[in-house]
CSV table of C-alpha atoms in Angstrom, one decimal:
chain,number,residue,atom,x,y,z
A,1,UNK,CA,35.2,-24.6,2.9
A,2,UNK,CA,32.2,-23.4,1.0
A,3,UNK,CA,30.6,-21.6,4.2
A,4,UNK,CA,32.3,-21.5,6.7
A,5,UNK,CA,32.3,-23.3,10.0
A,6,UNK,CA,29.7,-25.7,11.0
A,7,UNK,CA,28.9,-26.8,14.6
A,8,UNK,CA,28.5,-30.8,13.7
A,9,UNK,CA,26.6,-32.9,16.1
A,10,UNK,CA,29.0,-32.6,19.0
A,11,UNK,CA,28.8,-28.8,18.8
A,12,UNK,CA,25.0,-28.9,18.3
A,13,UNK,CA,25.4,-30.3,22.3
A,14,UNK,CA,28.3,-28.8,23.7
A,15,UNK,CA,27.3,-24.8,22.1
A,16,UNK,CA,23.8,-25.5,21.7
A,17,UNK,CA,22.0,-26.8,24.7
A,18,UNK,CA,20.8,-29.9,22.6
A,19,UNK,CA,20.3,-33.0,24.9
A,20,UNK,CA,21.6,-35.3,21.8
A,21,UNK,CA,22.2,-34.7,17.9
A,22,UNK,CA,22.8,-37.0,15.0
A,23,UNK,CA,23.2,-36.2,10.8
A,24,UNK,CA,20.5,-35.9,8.6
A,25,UNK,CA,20.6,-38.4,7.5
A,26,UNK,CA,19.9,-40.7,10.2
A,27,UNK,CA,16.6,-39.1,10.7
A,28,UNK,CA,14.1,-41.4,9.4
A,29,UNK,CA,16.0,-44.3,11.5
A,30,UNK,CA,16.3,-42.4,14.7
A,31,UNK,CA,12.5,-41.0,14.4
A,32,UNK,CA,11.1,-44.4,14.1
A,33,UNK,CA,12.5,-45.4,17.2
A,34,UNK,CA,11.0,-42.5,19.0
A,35,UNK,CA,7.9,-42.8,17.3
A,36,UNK,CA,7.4,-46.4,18.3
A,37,UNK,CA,7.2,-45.4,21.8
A,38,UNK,CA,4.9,-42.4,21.3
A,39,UNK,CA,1.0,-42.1,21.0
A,40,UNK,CA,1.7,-38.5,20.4
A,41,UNK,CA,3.9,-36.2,18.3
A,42,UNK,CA,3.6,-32.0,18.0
A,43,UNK,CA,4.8,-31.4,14.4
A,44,UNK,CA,6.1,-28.2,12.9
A,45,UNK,CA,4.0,-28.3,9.7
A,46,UNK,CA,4.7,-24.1,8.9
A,47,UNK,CA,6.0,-23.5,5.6
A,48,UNK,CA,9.7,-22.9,6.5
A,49,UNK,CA,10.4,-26.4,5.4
A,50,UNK,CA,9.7,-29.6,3.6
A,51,UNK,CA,10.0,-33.0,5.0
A,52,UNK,CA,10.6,-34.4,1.3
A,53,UNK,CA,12.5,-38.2,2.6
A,54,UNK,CA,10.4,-40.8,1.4
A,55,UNK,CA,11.7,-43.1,4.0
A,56,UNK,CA,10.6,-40.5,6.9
A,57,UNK,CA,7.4,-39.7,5.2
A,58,UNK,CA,6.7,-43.6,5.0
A,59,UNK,CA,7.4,-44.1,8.8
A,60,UNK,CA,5.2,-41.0,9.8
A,61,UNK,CA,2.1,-42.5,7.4
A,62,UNK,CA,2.4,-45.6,9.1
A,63,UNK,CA,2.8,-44.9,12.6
A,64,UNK,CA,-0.1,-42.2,11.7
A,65,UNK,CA,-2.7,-45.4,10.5
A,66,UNK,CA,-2.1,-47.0,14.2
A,67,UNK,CA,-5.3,-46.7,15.9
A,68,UNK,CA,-4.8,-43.7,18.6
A,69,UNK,CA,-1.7,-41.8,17.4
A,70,UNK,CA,-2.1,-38.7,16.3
A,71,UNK,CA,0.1,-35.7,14.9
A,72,UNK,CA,-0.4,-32.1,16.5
A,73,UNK,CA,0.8,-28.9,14.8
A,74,UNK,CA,3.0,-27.3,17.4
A,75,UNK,CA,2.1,-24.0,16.4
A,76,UNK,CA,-0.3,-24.7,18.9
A,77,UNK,CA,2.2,-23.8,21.8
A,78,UNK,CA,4.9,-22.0,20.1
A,79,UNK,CA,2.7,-19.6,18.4
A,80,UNK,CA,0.9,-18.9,22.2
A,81,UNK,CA,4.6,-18.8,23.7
A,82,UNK,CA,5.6,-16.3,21.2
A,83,UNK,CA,2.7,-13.3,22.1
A,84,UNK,CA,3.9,-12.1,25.1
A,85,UNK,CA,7.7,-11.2,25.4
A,86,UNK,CA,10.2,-11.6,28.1
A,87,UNK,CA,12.2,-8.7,29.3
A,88,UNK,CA,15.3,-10.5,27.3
A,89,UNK,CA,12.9,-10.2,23.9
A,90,UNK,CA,11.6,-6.3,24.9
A,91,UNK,CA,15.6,-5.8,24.9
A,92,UNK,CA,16.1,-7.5,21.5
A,93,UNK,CA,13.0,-5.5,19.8
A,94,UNK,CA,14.1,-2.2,21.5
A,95,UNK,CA,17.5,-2.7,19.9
A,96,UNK,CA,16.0,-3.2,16.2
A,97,UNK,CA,13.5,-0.3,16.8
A,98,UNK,CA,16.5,2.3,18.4
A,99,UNK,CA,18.3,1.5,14.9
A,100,UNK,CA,15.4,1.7,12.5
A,101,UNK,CA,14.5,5.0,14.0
A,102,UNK,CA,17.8,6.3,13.7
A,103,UNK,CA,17.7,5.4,9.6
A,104,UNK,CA,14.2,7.4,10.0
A,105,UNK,CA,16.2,10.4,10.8
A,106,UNK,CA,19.0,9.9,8.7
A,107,UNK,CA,16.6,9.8,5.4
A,108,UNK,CA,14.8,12.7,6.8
A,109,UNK,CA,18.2,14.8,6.7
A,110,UNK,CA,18.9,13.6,3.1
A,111,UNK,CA,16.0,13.2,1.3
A,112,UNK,CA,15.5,15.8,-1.2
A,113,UNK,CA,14.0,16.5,-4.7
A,114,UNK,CA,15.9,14.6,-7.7
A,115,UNK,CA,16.9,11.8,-5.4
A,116,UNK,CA,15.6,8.5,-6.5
A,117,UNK,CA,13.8,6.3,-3.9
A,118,UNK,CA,16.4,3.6,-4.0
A,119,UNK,CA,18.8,5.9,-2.7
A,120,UNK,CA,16.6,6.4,0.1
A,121,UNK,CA,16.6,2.9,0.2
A,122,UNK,CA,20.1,2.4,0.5
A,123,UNK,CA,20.8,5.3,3.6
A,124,UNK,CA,18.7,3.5,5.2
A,125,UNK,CA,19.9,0.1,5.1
A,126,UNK,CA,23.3,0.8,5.1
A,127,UNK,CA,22.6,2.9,8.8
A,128,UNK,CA,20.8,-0.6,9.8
A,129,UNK,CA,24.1,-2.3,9.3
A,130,UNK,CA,26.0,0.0,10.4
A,131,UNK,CA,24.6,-0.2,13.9
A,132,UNK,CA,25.1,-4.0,13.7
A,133,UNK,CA,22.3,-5.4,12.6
A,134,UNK,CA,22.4,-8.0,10.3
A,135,UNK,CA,19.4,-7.9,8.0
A,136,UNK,CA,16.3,-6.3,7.2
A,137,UNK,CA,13.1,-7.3,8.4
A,138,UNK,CA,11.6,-7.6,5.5
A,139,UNK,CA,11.8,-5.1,2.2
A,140,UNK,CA,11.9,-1.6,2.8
A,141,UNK,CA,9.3,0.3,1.2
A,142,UNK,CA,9.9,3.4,-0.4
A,143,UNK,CA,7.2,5.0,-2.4
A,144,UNK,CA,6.9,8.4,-3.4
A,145,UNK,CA,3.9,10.6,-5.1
A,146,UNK,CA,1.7,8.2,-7.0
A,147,UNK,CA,3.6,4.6,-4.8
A,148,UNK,CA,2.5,6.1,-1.8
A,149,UNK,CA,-0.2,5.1,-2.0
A,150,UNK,CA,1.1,1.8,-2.4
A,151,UNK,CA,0.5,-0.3,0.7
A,152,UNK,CA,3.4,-3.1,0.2
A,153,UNK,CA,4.9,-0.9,-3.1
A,154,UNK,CA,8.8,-2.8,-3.2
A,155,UNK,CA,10.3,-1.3,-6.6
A,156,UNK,CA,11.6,2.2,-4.8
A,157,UNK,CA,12.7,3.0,-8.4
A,158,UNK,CA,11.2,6.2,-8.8
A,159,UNK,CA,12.9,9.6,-9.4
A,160,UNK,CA,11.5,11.6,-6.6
A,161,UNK,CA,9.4,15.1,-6.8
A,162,UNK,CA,9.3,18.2,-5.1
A,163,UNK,CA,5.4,18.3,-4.1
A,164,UNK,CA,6.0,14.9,-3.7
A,165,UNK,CA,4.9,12.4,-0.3
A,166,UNK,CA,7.5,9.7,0.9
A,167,UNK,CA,6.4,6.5,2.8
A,168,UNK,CA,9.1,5.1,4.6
A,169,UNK,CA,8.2,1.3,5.8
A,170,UNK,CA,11.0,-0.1,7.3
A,171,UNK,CA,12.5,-2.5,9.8
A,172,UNK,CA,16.1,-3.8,10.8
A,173,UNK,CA,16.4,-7.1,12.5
A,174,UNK,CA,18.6,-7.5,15.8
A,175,UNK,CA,18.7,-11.0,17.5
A,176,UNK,CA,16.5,-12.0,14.7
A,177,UNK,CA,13.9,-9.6,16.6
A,178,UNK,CA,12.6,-7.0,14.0
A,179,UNK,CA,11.1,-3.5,14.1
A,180,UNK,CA,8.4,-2.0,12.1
A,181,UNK,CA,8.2,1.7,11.9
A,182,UNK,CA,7.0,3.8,9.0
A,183,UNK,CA,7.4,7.4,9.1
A,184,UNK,CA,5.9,10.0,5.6
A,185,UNK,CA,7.4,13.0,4.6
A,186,UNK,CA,7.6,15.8,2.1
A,187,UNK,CA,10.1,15.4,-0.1
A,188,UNK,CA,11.0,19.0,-0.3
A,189,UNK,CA,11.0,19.2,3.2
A,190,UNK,CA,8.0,21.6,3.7
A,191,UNK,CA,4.0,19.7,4.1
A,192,UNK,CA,1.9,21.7,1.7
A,193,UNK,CA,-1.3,22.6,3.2
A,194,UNK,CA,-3.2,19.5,1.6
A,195,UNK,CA,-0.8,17.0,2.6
A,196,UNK,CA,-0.7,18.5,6.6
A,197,UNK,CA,-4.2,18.2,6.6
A,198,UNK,CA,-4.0,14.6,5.5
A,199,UNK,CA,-1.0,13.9,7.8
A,200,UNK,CA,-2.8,15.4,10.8
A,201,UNK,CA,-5.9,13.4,10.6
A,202,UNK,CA,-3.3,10.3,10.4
A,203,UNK,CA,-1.7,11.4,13.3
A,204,UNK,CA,-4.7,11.8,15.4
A,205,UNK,CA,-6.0,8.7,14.5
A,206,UNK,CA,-2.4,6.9,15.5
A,207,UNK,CA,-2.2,8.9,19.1
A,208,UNK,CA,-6.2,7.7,19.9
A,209,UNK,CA,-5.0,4.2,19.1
A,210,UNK,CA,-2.2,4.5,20.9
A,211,UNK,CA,-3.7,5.8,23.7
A,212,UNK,CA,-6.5,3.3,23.8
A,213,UNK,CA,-4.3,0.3,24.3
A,214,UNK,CA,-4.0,-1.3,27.9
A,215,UNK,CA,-4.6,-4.9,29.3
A,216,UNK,CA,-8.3,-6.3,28.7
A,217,UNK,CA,-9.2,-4.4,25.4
A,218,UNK,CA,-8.3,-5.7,21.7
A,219,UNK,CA,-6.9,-5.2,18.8
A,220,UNK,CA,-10.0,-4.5,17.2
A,221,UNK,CA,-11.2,-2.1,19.9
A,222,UNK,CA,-7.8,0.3,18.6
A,223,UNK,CA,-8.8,-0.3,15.0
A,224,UNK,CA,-12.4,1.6,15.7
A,225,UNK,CA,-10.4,4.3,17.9
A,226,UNK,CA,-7.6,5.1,14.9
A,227,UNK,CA,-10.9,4.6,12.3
A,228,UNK,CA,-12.9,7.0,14.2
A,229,UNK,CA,-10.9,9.9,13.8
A,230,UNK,CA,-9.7,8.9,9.9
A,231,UNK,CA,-13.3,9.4,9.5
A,232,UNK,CA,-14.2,12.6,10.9
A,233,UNK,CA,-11.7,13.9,9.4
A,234,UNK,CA,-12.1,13.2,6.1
A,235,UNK,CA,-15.9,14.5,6.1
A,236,UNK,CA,-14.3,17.6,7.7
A,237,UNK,CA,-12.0,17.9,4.6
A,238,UNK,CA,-15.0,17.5,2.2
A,239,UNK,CA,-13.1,13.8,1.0
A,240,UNK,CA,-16.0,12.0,2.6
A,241,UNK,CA,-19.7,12.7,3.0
A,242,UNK,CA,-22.1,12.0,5.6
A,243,UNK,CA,-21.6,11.6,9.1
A,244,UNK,CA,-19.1,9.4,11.4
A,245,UNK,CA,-21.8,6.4,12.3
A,246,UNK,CA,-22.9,6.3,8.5
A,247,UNK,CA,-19.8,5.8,7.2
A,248,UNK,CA,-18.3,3.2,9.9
A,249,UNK,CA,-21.5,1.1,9.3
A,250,UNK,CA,-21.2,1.5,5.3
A,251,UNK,CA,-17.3,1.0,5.2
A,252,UNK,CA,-17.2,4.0,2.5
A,253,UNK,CA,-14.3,4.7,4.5
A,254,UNK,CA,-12.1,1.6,3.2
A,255,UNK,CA,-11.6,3.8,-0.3
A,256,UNK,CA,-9.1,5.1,1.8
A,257,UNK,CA,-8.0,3.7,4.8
A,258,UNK,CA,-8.3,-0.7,3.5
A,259,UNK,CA,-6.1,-2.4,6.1
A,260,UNK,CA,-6.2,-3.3,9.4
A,261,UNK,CA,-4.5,-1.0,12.5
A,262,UNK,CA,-2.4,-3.6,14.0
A,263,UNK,CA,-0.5,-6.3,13.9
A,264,UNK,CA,1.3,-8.6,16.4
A,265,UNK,CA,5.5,-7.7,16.3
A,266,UNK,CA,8.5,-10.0,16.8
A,267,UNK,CA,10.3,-12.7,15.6
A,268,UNK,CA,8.7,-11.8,12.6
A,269,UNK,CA,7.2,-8.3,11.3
A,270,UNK,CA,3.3,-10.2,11.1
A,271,UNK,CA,4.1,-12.2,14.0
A,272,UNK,CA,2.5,-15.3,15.2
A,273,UNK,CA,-0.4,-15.5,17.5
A,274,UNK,CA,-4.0,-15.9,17.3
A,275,UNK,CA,-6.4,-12.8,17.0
A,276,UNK,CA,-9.1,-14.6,18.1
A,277,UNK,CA,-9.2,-17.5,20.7
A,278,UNK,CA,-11.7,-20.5,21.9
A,279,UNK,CA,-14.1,-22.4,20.3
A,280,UNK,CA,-15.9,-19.0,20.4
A,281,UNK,CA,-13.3,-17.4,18.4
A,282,UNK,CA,-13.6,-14.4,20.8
A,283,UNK,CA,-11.6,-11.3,20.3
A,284,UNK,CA,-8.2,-11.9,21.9
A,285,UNK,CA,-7.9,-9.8,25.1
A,286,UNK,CA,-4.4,-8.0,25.1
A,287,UNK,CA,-1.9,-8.8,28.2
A,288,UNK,CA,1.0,-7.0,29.4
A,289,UNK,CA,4.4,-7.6,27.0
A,290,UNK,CA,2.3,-8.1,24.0
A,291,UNK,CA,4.0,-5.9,21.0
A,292,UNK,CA,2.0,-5.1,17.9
A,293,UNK,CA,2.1,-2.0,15.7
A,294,UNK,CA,-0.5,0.8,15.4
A,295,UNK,CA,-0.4,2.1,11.5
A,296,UNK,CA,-3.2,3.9,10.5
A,297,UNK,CA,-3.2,5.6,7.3
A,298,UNK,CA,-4.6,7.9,4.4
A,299,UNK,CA,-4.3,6.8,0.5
A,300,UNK,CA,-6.2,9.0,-1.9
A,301,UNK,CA,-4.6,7.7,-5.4
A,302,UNK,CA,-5.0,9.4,-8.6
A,303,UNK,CA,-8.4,9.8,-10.2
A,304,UNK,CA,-9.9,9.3,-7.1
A,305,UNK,CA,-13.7,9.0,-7.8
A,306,UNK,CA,-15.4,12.5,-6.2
A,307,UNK,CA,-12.2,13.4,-5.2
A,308,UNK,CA,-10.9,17.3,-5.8
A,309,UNK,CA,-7.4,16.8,-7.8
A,310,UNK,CA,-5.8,18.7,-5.2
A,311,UNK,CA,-5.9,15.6,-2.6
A,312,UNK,CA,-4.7,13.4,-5.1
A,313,UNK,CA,-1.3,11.1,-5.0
A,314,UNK,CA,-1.4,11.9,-1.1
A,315,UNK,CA,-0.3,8.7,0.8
A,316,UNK,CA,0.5,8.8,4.3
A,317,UNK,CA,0.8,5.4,6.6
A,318,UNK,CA,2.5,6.0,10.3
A,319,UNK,CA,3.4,3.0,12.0
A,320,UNK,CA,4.9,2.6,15.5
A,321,UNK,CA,5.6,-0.2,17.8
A,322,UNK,CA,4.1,-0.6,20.9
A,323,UNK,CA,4.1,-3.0,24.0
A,324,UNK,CA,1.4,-3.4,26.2
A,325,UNK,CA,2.5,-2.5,30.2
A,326,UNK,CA,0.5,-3.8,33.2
A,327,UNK,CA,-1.7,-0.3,32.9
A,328,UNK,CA,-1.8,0.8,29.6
A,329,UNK,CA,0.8,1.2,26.5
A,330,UNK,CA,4.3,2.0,25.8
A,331,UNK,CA,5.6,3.8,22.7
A,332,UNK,CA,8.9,1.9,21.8
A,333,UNK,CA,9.8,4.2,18.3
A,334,UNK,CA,9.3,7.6,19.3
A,335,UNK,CA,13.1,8.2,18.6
A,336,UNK,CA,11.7,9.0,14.9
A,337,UNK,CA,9.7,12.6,14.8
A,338,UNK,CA,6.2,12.3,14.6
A,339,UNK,CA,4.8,16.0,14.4
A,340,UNK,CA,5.0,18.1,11.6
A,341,UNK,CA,7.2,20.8,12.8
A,342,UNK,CA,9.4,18.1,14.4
A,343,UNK,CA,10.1,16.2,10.8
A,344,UNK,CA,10.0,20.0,9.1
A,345,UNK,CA,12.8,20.8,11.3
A,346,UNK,CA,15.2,18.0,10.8
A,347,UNK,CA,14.3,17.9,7.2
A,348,UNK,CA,15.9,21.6,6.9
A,349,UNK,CA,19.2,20.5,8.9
A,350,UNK,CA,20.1,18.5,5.7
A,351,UNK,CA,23.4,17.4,7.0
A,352,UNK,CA,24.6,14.6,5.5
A,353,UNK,CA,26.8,14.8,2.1
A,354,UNK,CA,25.1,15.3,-1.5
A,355,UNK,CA,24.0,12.6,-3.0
A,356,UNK,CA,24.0,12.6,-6.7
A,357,UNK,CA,20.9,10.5,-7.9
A,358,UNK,CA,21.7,8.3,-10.8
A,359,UNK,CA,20.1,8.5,-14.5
């Protein structure tokens, strides 16, 4: 009545695959029994719920004391079971990136100056939807001028600018599989020569990254490829001094580019799965059907320290998914433009009706 139809415990068997169900409330009685013939239990202790029944929480404290029993987090398997995808999994992730990169193109054909970024916002969830998919992945992030240089910036309330940038970070869900691609543009549809120059060192950095990635290297190993090239070429553009080794060893670099390259891609956007593994806490070695994202990017804010005014409120983050193959890695978002001409180009089609941005 207040939801709508429930499966029960016979449907939890019959449409499920469950082996037996029973109500909630029956829990703590129906544990105990299983507990009293275990020595062992894997636990799901993630934050996604609370186990708030006193009369379960006694039981597990109790069997807990017994000399020998012990509680494991399951995240221990699931977490390892979740890194590398199945063919069934590629298809579900392809699916959410194919629609997010087809809202990529749609707010490149619409955005203009005037428009606020919550419009923006609202093309492009409403083209998730209306390829089927049921939710975002988490908040879209829409920041222009000044937020783009905003690495998680949410409000996308601004009333966008002509010489303005535009970081698009976004991700529909689809099987409860999401994407994560994040595309920058010019809002008047033309890069001035300050924000090519930025956008070109970003996309350098993103295609070495990319192009490092096969089985047997790590995630870190694509972090100093992408880094590399960020910073040679801000010393060419006079934003940083010194040479290339200098500045990796100092970190002067992080003024501008302060987060990591990758990160792992599925069920959720910063999916599970170690980084490091062993006792040694070795760099994880990547195997084929691994997806993670390669996002360099640029943010020179305003008042930049040393920084000529010109470069200022220039933001630029490109993100694109990527699976690992059995001999190196495949691009799964290149359905959204990448080169400047490309996004210059379908920025001038403009085809989609006015919008008339609100006061």
């Amino acid at each position: 009545v207040w939801t709508g139809h429930r499966a029960g415990v016979e449907g939890a068997v019959e449409r499920h695959g469950a082996d037996a169900a029973w109500v909630i409330d029956s829990l703590p009685a129906v544990l105990g029994r299983w507990l009293s013939e275990a020595d062992r239990v894997w636990f799901d202790s993630s934050e996604d719920h609370s186990w708030s029944n006193a009369e379960l929480v006694a039981k597990l404290d109790a069997w807990k004391a017994d000399a020998g029993n012990e509680m494991l987090d399951a995240d221990q398997i699931s977490n390892e079971l979740r890194l590398i995808k199945s063919d069934a999994e590629l298809a579900y992730l392809q699916k959410a990136i194919d629609i997010t990169t087809d809202a990529q193109r749609a707010a490149m054909a619409a955005i203009r100056p005037g428009m606020y970024e919550y419009e923006v916002e609202a093309l492009i969830e409403f083209v998730f939807r209306a390829q089927g998919s049921p939710r975002i992945g988490f908040n879209s992030i829409v920041g222009s001028g000044p937020n783009s240089t905003i690495l998680h910036y949410e409000e996308n309330d601004r009333r966008m600018e002509a010489d303005d940038m535009v970081v698009m970070d976004i991700g529909a869900e689809w099987a409860y599989y999401t994407a994560d691609v994040t595309r920058t543009v010019p809002v008047d549809g033309e890069f001035s020569p300050e924000q090519a120059a930025i956008y070109q060192i970003v996309l350098n950095a993103q295609n070495a990254g990319i192009e490092a990635v096969r089985p047997g290297i790590t995630i870190r190993d694509i972090h100093l490829a992408a880094t590399r090239v960020v910073v040679a070429g801000l010393i060419e553009q006079g934003i940083l001094s010194g040479t290339v080794e200098a500045n990796l060893e100092s970190g002067a670099y992080r003024r501008f580019f302060m987060h990591g390259t990758s990160h792992w891609l599925g069920l959720d956007v910063h999916d599970v799965g170690g980084y490091v593994t062993g006792a040694e806490r070795r760099p994880r070695l990547l195997e084929p059907g691994m997806v993670f994202s390669v996002e360099p990017g640029i943010y020179i804010a305003e008042g930049a320290e040393g920084v000529d005014p010109r470069w200022w409120n220039i933001g630029v983050r490109i993100e694109d998914d990527v699976v690992v193959t059995e001999t190196g890695g495949r691009l799964m978002s290149g359905g959204a433009p990448r080169e400047i001409d490309e996004i210059e180009a379908i920025m001038a089609g403009r085809g989609l009706p006015e919008v008339v941005p609100g006061d």
